[in-house]
Amino acid sequence: MAVAAALASAFPAGASLTPINRTFGDLTLPRVRAGTLAIPRNQASGRVRVIIGLPLPPLAAWSGRRFSSAGGARKLDVAGEASRRYLARVVAAQRLAAAQLRRAIPQARISRRFQIVLDGLTVSLPVTRLPRLARLGFVRHVYPSIRYHLATDTSTAVIGATELQTLTGMRGDGMKIGIVDDGVDAKNPFLNSNGYSFPAGFPKGQLKFTTPKVIVARAFPGPNSGRRGRLPIDRNASFHATHVAGIAAGDSGTCSPGGRDHPPTCGLTGVAPRAYIGTYRVFDIPTPIGDTANTPEIAAAFESAVRDGMDVINFSGGGAETEPANDAMIEVVHNVAAAGVVSVISAGNDRDDFGLGSVGSPGTAPDAITVAAVSNTHVFTPILAVRTPGAPQSLQQIPIAGSGGTRFPGSFASSGHRLVDVGALTGVDGKPVDRRLCGPDSDTNNDARSPLQPGSLSGDIALVSRGHCTFVSKALRAARAGAVALVLVDNRPGEANSIPIQLPLPACMISDLDGARLRTYLATTGGAANVTIGNLIQRVDTGRSGIITSFSSGGPTAFEHLLKPDVAAPGGSILSSTLPEFTSGAPFAVFDGTSMSAPHVSGGAALLLQLHPGWSPQQVKSALVSTAGAAWADTARRQEAPVTLGGGGLVDLPRAARPAVFTEPASLSFQDLNVSRGADSRALVVRVTDAGGGAGEWQVELTPQAASNGASVDLPPLLSISPGGEADLVAVARGSAGATAGEDYGFILLRQGSVTRKIPYEFYVGRPQLGLMEAKRLVKFQAGDTVKGPNRVSSYCCPAAPFGPPPDYVGPTMDETGSETLYVTKIDTPVANLGVAVEAAQAGSLVDPWFLGSPNERDVQGYAGTPVNANELMFDFHVDIGAAGASFPKVQRFWIAVDSSSDAFTHRPLPGAYVLRSWVNDVTPPKIRLLTRRVTAGRPTIVARVIDKGAGVDPLSLVIAYRGVLVGAVVYDPVTGIALFPLPKAAAKIPKGRTRAVVTASDFQEAKNVDSVGDEIMPNTSFRPVKITGVAGPALTWVSPAENQCVAKTAGLVVVASSNKRLRSVRFFADGKQIGIDRKGAAELYSGSWRTRLAPTGRHVLRAVALDAGGRTLAATRHVRICR
């Protein structure tokens, strides 16, 4: 704050000096961290990479074999004569289009070509030529390149795979499952090829990486993936696909020798243990968070899998949903289904971060089988054990999740400690202590305010509830009362979540159900009991499978509000194969994620296709959705999970093998009903077909899980199906004129005797308030406030919880309490991006812009349309940065609602005045100039000027890297571009001589880059190599005004000065005459002012002279102009 005060008093009028906040609830972004910055290749090329769709239908669409019923070939015959003739026609048309493109845009470069699941070309070109590209007559559509990431035992029995194998003998023989991922290790013991032989026409791809089990091995190198990207598996990077392949098709009866995260375990099996595997490596683009993949390579892999004859494609990855009309993978998945191939895709792992509306692409594709994650029957964790004689057996093995990746010290396992329920203690106010252990509601995170009496936990372990205040503040209160450790009771259903940060004392989390049972017991023992807490991994059989995990992404989809996911399968504590290089020894590991739930369903789909070779992808999907069992919303497994989390529910393969009827579509998405101007309704038709044994009359019933007042669904009471025939079921969702706004969802049940089949449905009855407002035209800069006027909107969607869940995990996910201003803008030609950012805001306010596709608070443009950073490659990912936008948007009008939030813990409104900046087509990074090239050796203040003319600089991205540390800026001024990096004690010293460093800065568009704009992974980020010279004496650098700047009537003068001895003063001179002296400074900044009223116009010379306690002086000059 001293730095900010110094700058505020010295800088020219109009400067906007902002201290950079780094604390956001439980998340604190460290200013100093260990690490280095590697400069990515091809930075700042100014090019975009897109797929252009061409006029002819791809082969799969042309073939007309979509969702065929029994009779005829199920899969597309790519090698057939008719297919080869049509492909030749497509190839010839593509050659002509490529020649025309090169003539029209000589700078364009063409790479991948698609003919089977897309008719298109991958093109790289300057972003300025994008409108020209879209106007070319042969270009049907322009698709962006979306960035995708990995959506990172007895689980097969959870979905009934073992039962189905026993009943039918089906084990996947002859079925082929394509794993589009980071490369399968064919040498892993779980994929042992003994007893297999290559089917006819195989192996394919890079043959030395194939076996009779893994029969295809291909690589699809992405931009900058280098030589290793051409390998079907990279033993230094791959790990994920092998785990996925083991779940889907690992050999029966395999044993794991154990590893760091699990004990030795035998009896492992995949869902379809005799199925073949094809590996298609796409995740090969190196980034700081692991290898990623882009749309062109993924589309090429899907196309290759269809060409190779795969029956099922598993994609355990995903990316933030973008405008579906511009998402090539939606069309790819549709045409994969048309080719007769089943696509199974992870729902995503984003619900803890973004709430509902977080299902990722391509899981948003209507033709995909999108899979949510549920708990397994067991976990692999250390345990907490109650050692008091007579304690229930259920309290002898309580699974725990650690804190910040750490485990408890061994002393807690070898000797018992007293565990105390803080709710059993009497607080300083004479009342029982609130189990959440927070400060007063007006200041919940003030750790100096505690309800605990001093010494009340001396030597004990505190049992505390999660929520209401930060983890750190709870730990500090417990420690100050004498606690030696902390056990938190989770407030989310399911198995315990890890504590995301390391706390100042040993800590762990237990599930809500285990916590309730433990507290019930402690109530009989005076609130305390002797416990041990282990640090060795054990397998703990909980018997509570089928609970939706808190990370599993939920629907409806962000843009079109379609019901997803479709089904659920185990995705927690899954033991499967991986690379020993990844685990440093073991070829098996335990992973969590919807990455693990999808291959359960892929294996299941393979079993169903082996049993029913004539089924189409739609019929496989229908069978899985309509017969699914209950997925659970609570740890006690008493409340069924909503369809927005689990779709049809937990896959039940024995029932899916005998579906009785097929339903198309498998679920009903009525989307939004707007009752602002009267009643609204929408009708949808489900075609119900006899699947064998389904003829006759079916009763039709509605089983709502959530219903708002005034909303209803009209259904016929009966549905009659003739043998081998079909019937149409018409369902009408209605909202009356007086209906209450809210979400409606549940199941339509078809009942025939004891047989029931279900069709999930969802819709929202809304009264959009923004549509009642008059919008202002958006310009480059606009000022406004969220103080004056009414508050119309308190929440936005979708996603529904971009700031994460509320601290107590119940209640509204956000509370936008400001007075909204609505802006409107229009895009007339295709652009790479557009958006807005809060450039300046009133101190103490939290201003949030929301980017909308219509004047409707439920039409947020996905992750990018929220105020949070949606780019997981950045330091400030998922932080509310006050910027919102859209990547590769449709050509249309867009609206921006500027609102303000409330404090998540105290609920205090945070309105204020703001300056809003807007941009269009920003694909260039900020410009960086280091000012302090010569500094006093030690820990001086480093100053840089960082300017961005487009989206503006994200202050949290400002980092200097040197000598193995990364140091963030303290203050940034968007007017002058000045960024200050005072080096703290935790940072390395600048030695005498030359030090190499890198200064990095991103603009706000980088925070919205859910698409990969070009070949570079961070196109809106600058990485500037610099050299800093450390000296043993004084150093002096001008900061403001800039060289040759026109100065105002009163010019603010700022220099940064340092020495290895105390600085006595800095004197300022104008044209040789002293005009000021600063003897104090702040953080090595010294300031003065120059009144120029009597000075003539033209060029002038400013001079600053620093004097240290040793009598040494150093001077620096600056040339300026007076312009009147």
Short mmCIF file of N, CA and C in Angstrom, two decimals, residues 857-989:
data_model
loop_
_atom_site.label_atom_id
_atom_site.label_comp_id
_atom_site.label_asym_id
_atom_site.label_seq_id
_atom_site.Cartn_x
_atom_site.Cartn_y
_atom_site.Cartn_z
N GLU A 857 -30.57 -12.89 -18.77
CA GLU A 857 -29.53 -13.24 -17.81
C GLU A 857 -29.17 -14.73 -17.83
N ARG A 858 -29.96 -15.55 -18.52
CA ARG A 858 -29.64 -16.97 -18.65
C ARG A 858 -28.97 -17.28 -19.99
N ASP A 859 -28.49 -16.27 -20.68
CA ASP A 859 -27.86 -16.49 -21.98
C ASP A 859 -26.39 -16.09 -21.95
N VAL A 860 -25.71 -16.35 -20.83
CA VAL A 860 -24.28 -16.10 -20.73
C VAL A 860 -23.55 -16.99 -21.74
N GLN A 861 -22.53 -16.44 -22.38
CA GLN A 861 -21.83 -17.16 -23.44
C GLN A 861 -20.75 -18.08 -22.89
N GLY A 862 -21.19 -19.03 -22.07
CA GLY A 862 -20.28 -20.03 -21.56
C GLY A 862 -19.26 -19.47 -20.59
N TYR A 863 -18.17 -20.22 -20.38
CA TYR A 863 -17.14 -19.81 -19.43
C TYR A 863 -16.60 -18.43 -19.78
N ALA A 864 -16.33 -18.21 -21.07
CA ALA A 864 -15.74 -16.93 -21.49
C ALA A 864 -16.67 -15.77 -21.19
N GLY A 865 -17.98 -16.01 -21.14
CA GLY A 865 -18.94 -14.94 -20.91
C GLY A 865 -19.09 -14.52 -19.47
N THR A 866 -18.42 -15.23 -18.55
CA THR A 866 -18.46 -14.89 -17.13
C THR A 866 -17.32 -13.94 -16.78
N PRO A 867 -17.34 -13.34 -15.58
CA PRO A 867 -16.25 -12.42 -15.21
C PRO A 867 -14.97 -13.12 -14.77
N VAL A 868 -14.92 -14.45 -14.77
CA VAL A 868 -13.75 -15.14 -14.24
C VAL A 868 -12.78 -15.51 -15.35
N ASN A 869 -11.54 -15.75 -14.95
CA ASN A 869 -10.52 -16.21 -15.89
C ASN A 869 -10.82 -17.67 -16.24
N ALA A 870 -11.04 -17.93 -17.53
CA ALA A 870 -11.42 -19.27 -17.98
C ALA A 870 -10.26 -20.03 -18.62
N ASN A 871 -9.06 -19.46 -18.55
CA ASN A 871 -7.89 -20.08 -19.19
C ASN A 871 -7.04 -20.78 -18.15
N GLU A 872 -7.06 -22.11 -18.15
CA GLU A 872 -6.37 -22.87 -17.12
C GLU A 872 -4.86 -22.79 -17.23
N LEU A 873 -4.33 -22.18 -18.29
CA LEU A 873 -2.89 -22.03 -18.43
C LEU A 873 -2.35 -20.82 -17.67
N MET A 874 -3.23 -19.99 -17.13
CA MET A 874 -2.79 -18.74 -16.51
C MET A 874 -2.71 -18.87 -14.99
N PHE A 875 -1.88 -18.01 -14.40
CA PHE A 875 -1.70 -18.01 -12.94
C PHE A 875 -3.02 -17.74 -12.22
N ASP A 876 -3.87 -16.87 -12.79
CA ASP A 876 -5.09 -16.47 -12.10
C ASP A 876 -6.33 -17.16 -12.65
N PHE A 877 -6.17 -18.41 -13.09
CA PHE A 877 -7.31 -19.19 -13.55
C PHE A 877 -8.39 -19.25 -12.47
N HIS A 878 -9.63 -19.05 -12.89
CA HIS A 878 -10.84 -19.13 -12.06
C HIS A 878 -10.95 -18.00 -11.05
N VAL A 879 -10.18 -16.95 -11.21
CA VAL A 879 -10.31 -15.77 -10.36
C VAL A 879 -11.26 -14.78 -11.04
N ASP A 880 -12.07 -14.08 -10.25
CA ASP A 880 -12.95 -13.03 -10.77
C ASP A 880 -12.08 -11.84 -11.17
N ILE A 881 -11.80 -11.71 -12.47
CA ILE A 881 -10.93 -10.64 -12.96
C ILE A 881 -11.70 -9.49 -13.58
N GLY A 882 -13.03 -9.59 -13.64
CA GLY A 882 -13.83 -8.49 -14.18
C GLY A 882 -13.73 -8.36 -15.68
N ALA A 883 -13.60 -9.47 -16.39
CA ALA A 883 -13.55 -9.45 -17.86
C ALA A 883 -14.45 -10.55 -18.39
N ALA A 884 -15.17 -10.28 -19.48
CA ALA A 884 -16.07 -11.26 -20.08
C ALA A 884 -16.04 -11.08 -21.58
N GLY A 885 -16.26 -12.17 -22.32
CA GLY A 885 -16.21 -12.07 -23.76
C GLY A 885 -16.72 -13.32 -24.44
N ALA A 886 -16.35 -13.45 -25.70
CA ALA A 886 -16.74 -14.61 -26.50
C ALA A 886 -15.64 -14.88 -27.51
N SER A 887 -15.36 -16.17 -27.74
CA SER A 887 -14.37 -16.59 -28.72
C SER A 887 -15.08 -17.15 -29.94
N PHE A 888 -14.64 -16.71 -31.12
CA PHE A 888 -15.24 -17.11 -32.38
C PHE A 888 -16.77 -17.10 -32.29
N PRO A 889 -17.34 -15.93 -31.99
CA PRO A 889 -18.80 -15.86 -31.81
C PRO A 889 -19.53 -15.91 -33.15
N LYS A 890 -20.83 -16.13 -33.06
CA LYS A 890 -21.67 -16.03 -34.24
C LYS A 890 -21.75 -14.56 -34.66
N VAL A 891 -22.07 -14.33 -35.92
CA VAL A 891 -22.30 -12.97 -36.42
C VAL A 891 -23.69 -12.56 -35.98
N GLN A 892 -23.77 -11.69 -34.97
CA GLN A 892 -25.05 -11.31 -34.39
C GLN A 892 -24.85 -10.16 -33.41
N ARG A 893 -25.92 -9.77 -32.74
CA ARG A 893 -25.82 -8.80 -31.64
C ARG A 893 -25.44 -9.52 -30.35
N PHE A 894 -24.72 -8.82 -29.49
CA PHE A 894 -24.40 -9.31 -28.16
C PHE A 894 -24.71 -8.22 -27.15
N TRP A 895 -25.06 -8.67 -25.94
CA TRP A 895 -25.37 -7.75 -24.86
C TRP A 895 -24.39 -7.97 -23.70
N ILE A 896 -24.10 -6.91 -22.99
CA ILE A 896 -23.21 -6.98 -21.82
C ILE A 896 -23.96 -6.37 -20.65
N ALA A 897 -24.17 -7.17 -19.62
CA ALA A 897 -24.76 -6.67 -18.37
C ALA A 897 -23.63 -6.43 -17.38
N VAL A 898 -23.53 -5.20 -16.87
CA VAL A 898 -22.52 -4.89 -15.86
C VAL A 898 -23.23 -4.81 -14.51
N ASP A 899 -22.82 -5.68 -13.61
CA ASP A 899 -23.45 -5.84 -12.30
C ASP A 899 -22.34 -5.79 -11.26
N SER A 900 -22.66 -6.00 -10.02
CA SER A 900 -21.63 -6.11 -8.99
C SER A 900 -22.05 -7.16 -7.98
N SER A 901 -21.04 -7.78 -7.38
CA SER A 901 -21.26 -8.93 -6.53
C SER A 901 -21.32 -8.52 -5.06
N SER A 902 -21.46 -9.54 -4.23
CA SER A 902 -21.43 -9.38 -2.78
C SER A 902 -20.30 -10.22 -2.22
N ASP A 903 -19.85 -9.90 -1.03
CA ASP A 903 -18.84 -10.72 -0.38
C ASP A 903 -19.42 -12.11 -0.13
N ALA A 904 -18.72 -13.15 -0.59
CA ALA A 904 -19.25 -14.51 -0.52
C ALA A 904 -19.46 -14.97 0.92
N PHE A 905 -18.71 -14.40 1.86
CA PHE A 905 -18.78 -14.85 3.25
C PHE A 905 -19.72 -13.99 4.10
N THR A 906 -19.63 -12.66 3.94
CA THR A 906 -20.45 -11.78 4.77
C THR A 906 -21.71 -11.31 4.07
N HIS A 907 -21.80 -11.52 2.75
CA HIS A 907 -22.94 -11.12 1.93
C HIS A 907 -23.07 -9.60 1.83
N ARG A 908 -22.01 -8.87 2.15
CA ARG A 908 -22.06 -7.41 2.04
C ARG A 908 -21.99 -7.00 0.57
N PRO A 909 -22.94 -6.20 0.08
CA PRO A 909 -22.89 -5.76 -1.32
C PRO A 909 -21.62 -4.95 -1.59
N LEU A 910 -21.10 -5.07 -2.81
CA LEU A 910 -19.85 -4.40 -3.19
C LEU A 910 -20.04 -3.61 -4.48
N PRO A 911 -20.96 -2.63 -4.48
CA PRO A 911 -21.18 -1.83 -5.69
C PRO A 911 -20.10 -0.75 -5.84
N GLY A 912 -20.09 -0.12 -7.00
CA GLY A 912 -19.14 0.97 -7.20
C GLY A 912 -19.14 1.48 -8.62
N ALA A 913 -18.40 2.57 -8.83
CA ALA A 913 -18.22 3.14 -10.17
C ALA A 913 -17.17 2.34 -10.92
N TYR A 914 -17.23 2.39 -12.25
CA TYR A 914 -16.29 1.61 -13.06
C TYR A 914 -16.02 2.31 -14.39
N VAL A 915 -14.92 1.93 -14.99
CA VAL A 915 -14.61 2.25 -16.38
C VAL A 915 -14.51 0.91 -17.12
N LEU A 916 -15.33 0.77 -18.17
CA LEU A 916 -15.37 -0.48 -18.92
C LEU A 916 -14.69 -0.30 -20.26
N ARG A 917 -13.83 -1.25 -20.58
CA ARG A 917 -13.08 -1.23 -21.84
C ARG A 917 -13.61 -2.36 -22.72
N SER A 918 -13.68 -2.14 -24.03
CA SER A 918 -14.14 -3.20 -24.93
C SER A 918 -13.10 -3.41 -26.03
N TRP A 919 -13.18 -4.57 -26.65
CA TRP A 919 -12.25 -4.88 -27.74
C TRP A 919 -12.90 -5.86 -28.72
N VAL A 920 -12.35 -5.90 -29.92
CA VAL A 920 -12.76 -6.86 -30.95
C VAL A 920 -11.50 -7.33 -31.65
N ASN A 921 -11.39 -8.65 -31.86
CA ASN A 921 -10.30 -9.23 -32.66
C ASN A 921 -8.93 -8.96 -32.07
N ASP A 922 -8.75 -9.19 -30.82
CA ASP A 922 -7.43 -8.99 -30.20
C ASP A 922 -6.69 -10.33 -30.19
N VAL A 923 -5.69 -10.46 -31.07
CA VAL A 923 -4.86 -11.67 -31.09
C VAL A 923 -3.38 -11.30 -30.94
N THR A 924 -3.12 -10.11 -30.40
CA THR A 924 -1.74 -9.70 -30.18
C THR A 924 -1.52 -9.49 -28.68
N PRO A 925 -0.32 -9.84 -28.21
CA PRO A 925 -0.05 -9.74 -26.77
C PRO A 925 0.37 -8.34 -26.37
N PRO A 926 0.45 -8.07 -25.06
CA PRO A 926 0.93 -6.76 -24.60
C PRO A 926 2.39 -6.54 -25.00
N LYS A 927 2.76 -5.28 -25.03
CA LYS A 927 4.16 -4.90 -25.27
C LYS A 927 4.81 -4.59 -23.92
N ILE A 928 6.03 -5.13 -23.73
CA ILE A 928 6.73 -5.03 -22.45
C ILE A 928 8.05 -4.31 -22.66
N ARG A 929 8.33 -3.37 -21.78
CA ARG A 929 9.64 -2.71 -21.78
C ARG A 929 10.14 -2.64 -20.34
N LEU A 930 11.30 -3.22 -20.10
CA LEU A 930 11.89 -3.14 -18.76
C LEU A 930 12.55 -1.78 -18.59
N LEU A 931 12.20 -1.06 -17.52
CA LEU A 931 12.78 0.26 -17.26
C LEU A 931 14.03 0.16 -16.40
N THR A 932 14.01 -0.66 -15.39
CA THR A 932 15.13 -0.75 -14.44
C THR A 932 16.12 -1.81 -14.90
N ARG A 933 16.94 -1.46 -15.87
CA ARG A 933 17.95 -2.40 -16.37
C ARG A 933 19.20 -2.41 -15.50
N ARG A 934 19.41 -1.34 -14.73
CA ARG A 934 20.57 -1.25 -13.84
C ARG A 934 20.05 -0.99 -12.44
N VAL A 935 20.30 -1.91 -11.51
CA VAL A 935 19.74 -1.84 -10.17
C VAL A 935 20.85 -2.13 -9.16
N THR A 936 20.59 -1.76 -7.93
CA THR A 936 21.51 -2.12 -6.85
C THR A 936 21.37 -3.61 -6.55
N ALA A 937 22.49 -4.31 -6.46
CA ALA A 937 22.45 -5.73 -6.16
C ALA A 937 21.70 -5.97 -4.84
N GLY A 938 20.94 -7.05 -4.78
CA GLY A 938 20.13 -7.36 -3.60
C GLY A 938 18.70 -7.61 -4.02
N ARG A 939 17.76 -6.97 -3.36
CA ARG A 939 16.34 -7.14 -3.69
C ARG A 939 15.74 -5.76 -3.99
N PRO A 940 16.06 -5.22 -5.13
CA PRO A 940 15.57 -3.87 -5.47
C PRO A 940 14.13 -3.94 -5.98
N THR A 941 13.58 -2.79 -6.32
CA THR A 941 12.28 -2.71 -6.99
C THR A 941 12.52 -2.71 -8.50
N ILE A 942 11.90 -3.64 -9.19
CA ILE A 942 11.98 -3.73 -10.64
C ILE A 942 10.75 -3.04 -11.22
N VAL A 943 10.97 -2.23 -12.25
CA VAL A 943 9.87 -1.49 -12.88
C VAL A 943 9.83 -1.81 -14.37
N ALA A 944 8.63 -2.09 -14.87
CA ALA A 944 8.43 -2.34 -16.29
C ALA A 944 7.24 -1.52 -16.77
N ARG A 945 7.24 -1.21 -18.07
CA ARG A 945 6.08 -0.57 -18.69
C ARG A 945 5.42 -1.61 -19.59
N VAL A 946 4.15 -1.91 -19.32
CA VAL A 946 3.42 -2.94 -20.06
C VAL A 946 2.15 -2.31 -20.61
N ILE A 947 2.01 -2.33 -21.93
CA ILE A 947 0.88 -1.67 -22.59
C ILE A 947 0.18 -2.67 -23.51
N ASP A 948 -1.14 -2.63 -23.52
CA ASP A 948 -1.92 -3.43 -24.46
C ASP A 948 -3.05 -2.56 -25.00
N LYS A 949 -3.06 -2.38 -26.32
CA LYS A 949 -4.05 -1.48 -26.93
C LYS A 949 -5.39 -2.16 -27.18
N GLY A 950 -5.45 -3.47 -27.02
CA GLY A 950 -6.70 -4.19 -27.28
C GLY A 950 -7.49 -4.41 -26.02
N ALA A 951 -7.36 -5.59 -25.44
CA ALA A 951 -8.18 -5.96 -24.28
C ALA A 951 -7.69 -5.33 -22.99
N GLY A 952 -6.44 -4.87 -22.94
CA GLY A 952 -5.89 -4.34 -21.70
C GLY A 952 -5.19 -5.43 -20.91
N VAL A 953 -4.25 -5.02 -20.07
CA VAL A 953 -3.39 -5.95 -19.35
C VAL A 953 -4.11 -6.51 -18.12
N ASP A 954 -3.99 -7.83 -17.94
CA ASP A 954 -4.47 -8.48 -16.73
C ASP A 954 -3.38 -8.33 -15.67
N PRO A 955 -3.60 -7.53 -14.63
CA PRO A 955 -2.51 -7.27 -13.66
C PRO A 955 -1.99 -8.53 -12.98
N LEU A 956 -2.84 -9.52 -12.77
CA LEU A 956 -2.38 -10.74 -12.09
C LEU A 956 -1.45 -11.57 -12.96
N SER A 957 -1.37 -11.26 -14.23
CA SER A 957 -0.47 -12.00 -15.13
C SER A 957 0.95 -11.45 -15.11
N LEU A 958 1.15 -10.30 -14.48
CA LEU A 958 2.46 -9.63 -14.52
C LEU A 958 3.43 -10.36 -13.59
N VAL A 959 4.45 -10.96 -14.19
CA VAL A 959 5.41 -11.78 -13.44
C VAL A 959 6.79 -11.57 -14.02
N ILE A 960 7.78 -11.51 -13.14
CA ILE A 960 9.18 -11.54 -13.56
C ILE A 960 9.80 -12.82 -13.03
N ALA A 961 10.49 -13.53 -13.91
CA ALA A 961 11.11 -14.80 -13.56
C ALA A 961 12.63 -14.65 -13.66
N TYR A 962 13.34 -15.06 -12.60
CA TYR A 962 14.80 -15.00 -12.59
C TYR A 962 15.30 -15.94 -11.51
N ARG A 963 16.43 -16.52 -11.71
CA ARG A 963 17.12 -17.34 -10.71
C ARG A 963 16.18 -18.35 -10.00
N GLY A 964 15.28 -18.97 -10.76
CA GLY A 964 14.43 -20.02 -10.20
C GLY A 964 13.25 -19.55 -9.41
N VAL A 965 12.90 -18.27 -9.46
CA VAL A 965 11.70 -17.79 -8.77
C VAL A 965 10.84 -16.98 -9.73
N LEU A 966 9.55 -16.95 -9.43
CA LEU A 966 8.58 -16.13 -10.16
C LEU A 966 8.01 -15.12 -9.17
N VAL A 967 8.09 -13.85 -9.50
CA VAL A 967 7.64 -12.79 -8.60
C VAL A 967 6.57 -11.97 -9.32
N GLY A 968 5.41 -11.83 -8.68
CA GLY A 968 4.32 -11.06 -9.25
C GLY A 968 4.43 -9.59 -8.93
N ALA A 969 3.77 -8.78 -9.74
CA ALA A 969 3.75 -7.34 -9.53
C ALA A 969 2.86 -6.99 -8.33
N VAL A 970 3.14 -5.83 -7.73
CA VAL A 970 2.37 -5.34 -6.60
C VAL A 970 1.33 -4.31 -7.04
N VAL A 971 1.71 -3.48 -8.01
CA VAL A 971 0.86 -2.39 -8.47
C VAL A 971 0.94 -2.33 -9.99
N TYR A 972 -0.19 -2.00 -10.62
CA TYR A 972 -0.19 -1.76 -12.06
C TYR A 972 -1.06 -0.56 -12.37
N ASP A 973 -0.59 0.27 -13.28
CA ASP A 973 -1.32 1.46 -13.71
C ASP A 973 -1.68 1.30 -15.18
N PRO A 974 -2.96 1.06 -15.52
CA PRO A 974 -3.32 0.84 -16.91
C PRO A 974 -3.18 2.07 -17.79
N VAL A 975 -3.09 3.27 -17.20
CA VAL A 975 -2.93 4.49 -18.01
C VAL A 975 -1.51 4.61 -18.52
N THR A 976 -0.54 4.51 -17.61
CA THR A 976 0.85 4.65 -18.02
C THR A 976 1.50 3.31 -18.35
N GLY A 977 0.89 2.22 -17.91
CA GLY A 977 1.46 0.90 -18.13
C GLY A 977 2.53 0.52 -17.13
N ILE A 978 2.73 1.31 -16.08
CA ILE A 978 3.79 1.03 -15.11
C ILE A 978 3.40 -0.14 -14.22
N ALA A 979 4.31 -1.10 -14.11
CA ALA A 979 4.15 -2.25 -13.22
C ALA A 979 5.33 -2.30 -12.28
N LEU A 980 5.07 -2.47 -10.99
CA LEU A 980 6.13 -2.48 -9.98
C LEU A 980 6.29 -3.87 -9.39
N PHE A 981 7.56 -4.31 -9.30
CA PHE A 981 7.90 -5.60 -8.73
C PHE A 981 8.92 -5.40 -7.60
N PRO A 982 8.50 -4.94 -6.42
CA PRO A 982 9.46 -4.90 -5.31
C PRO A 982 9.82 -6.34 -4.93
N LEU A 983 11.08 -6.68 -4.93
CA LEU A 983 11.48 -8.05 -4.65
C LEU A 983 11.47 -8.29 -3.15
N PRO A 984 10.64 -9.21 -2.66
CA PRO A 984 10.53 -9.44 -1.21
C PRO A 984 11.63 -10.37 -0.71
N LYS A 985 11.66 -10.56 0.60
CA LYS A 985 12.71 -11.40 1.20
C LYS A 985 12.63 -12.85 0.72
N ALA A 986 11.43 -13.30 0.37
CA ALA A 986 11.29 -14.68 -0.09
C ALA A 986 11.87 -14.91 -1.47
N ALA A 987 12.18 -13.83 -2.18
CA ALA A 987 12.71 -13.95 -3.54
C ALA A 987 14.23 -13.99 -3.51
N ALA A 988 14.80 -14.55 -4.56
CA ALA A 988 16.26 -14.59 -4.69
C ALA A 988 16.81 -13.18 -4.87
N LYS A 989 18.06 -12.98 -4.47
CA LYS A 989 18.70 -11.69 -4.66
C LYS A 989 19.20 -11.53 -6.10
#
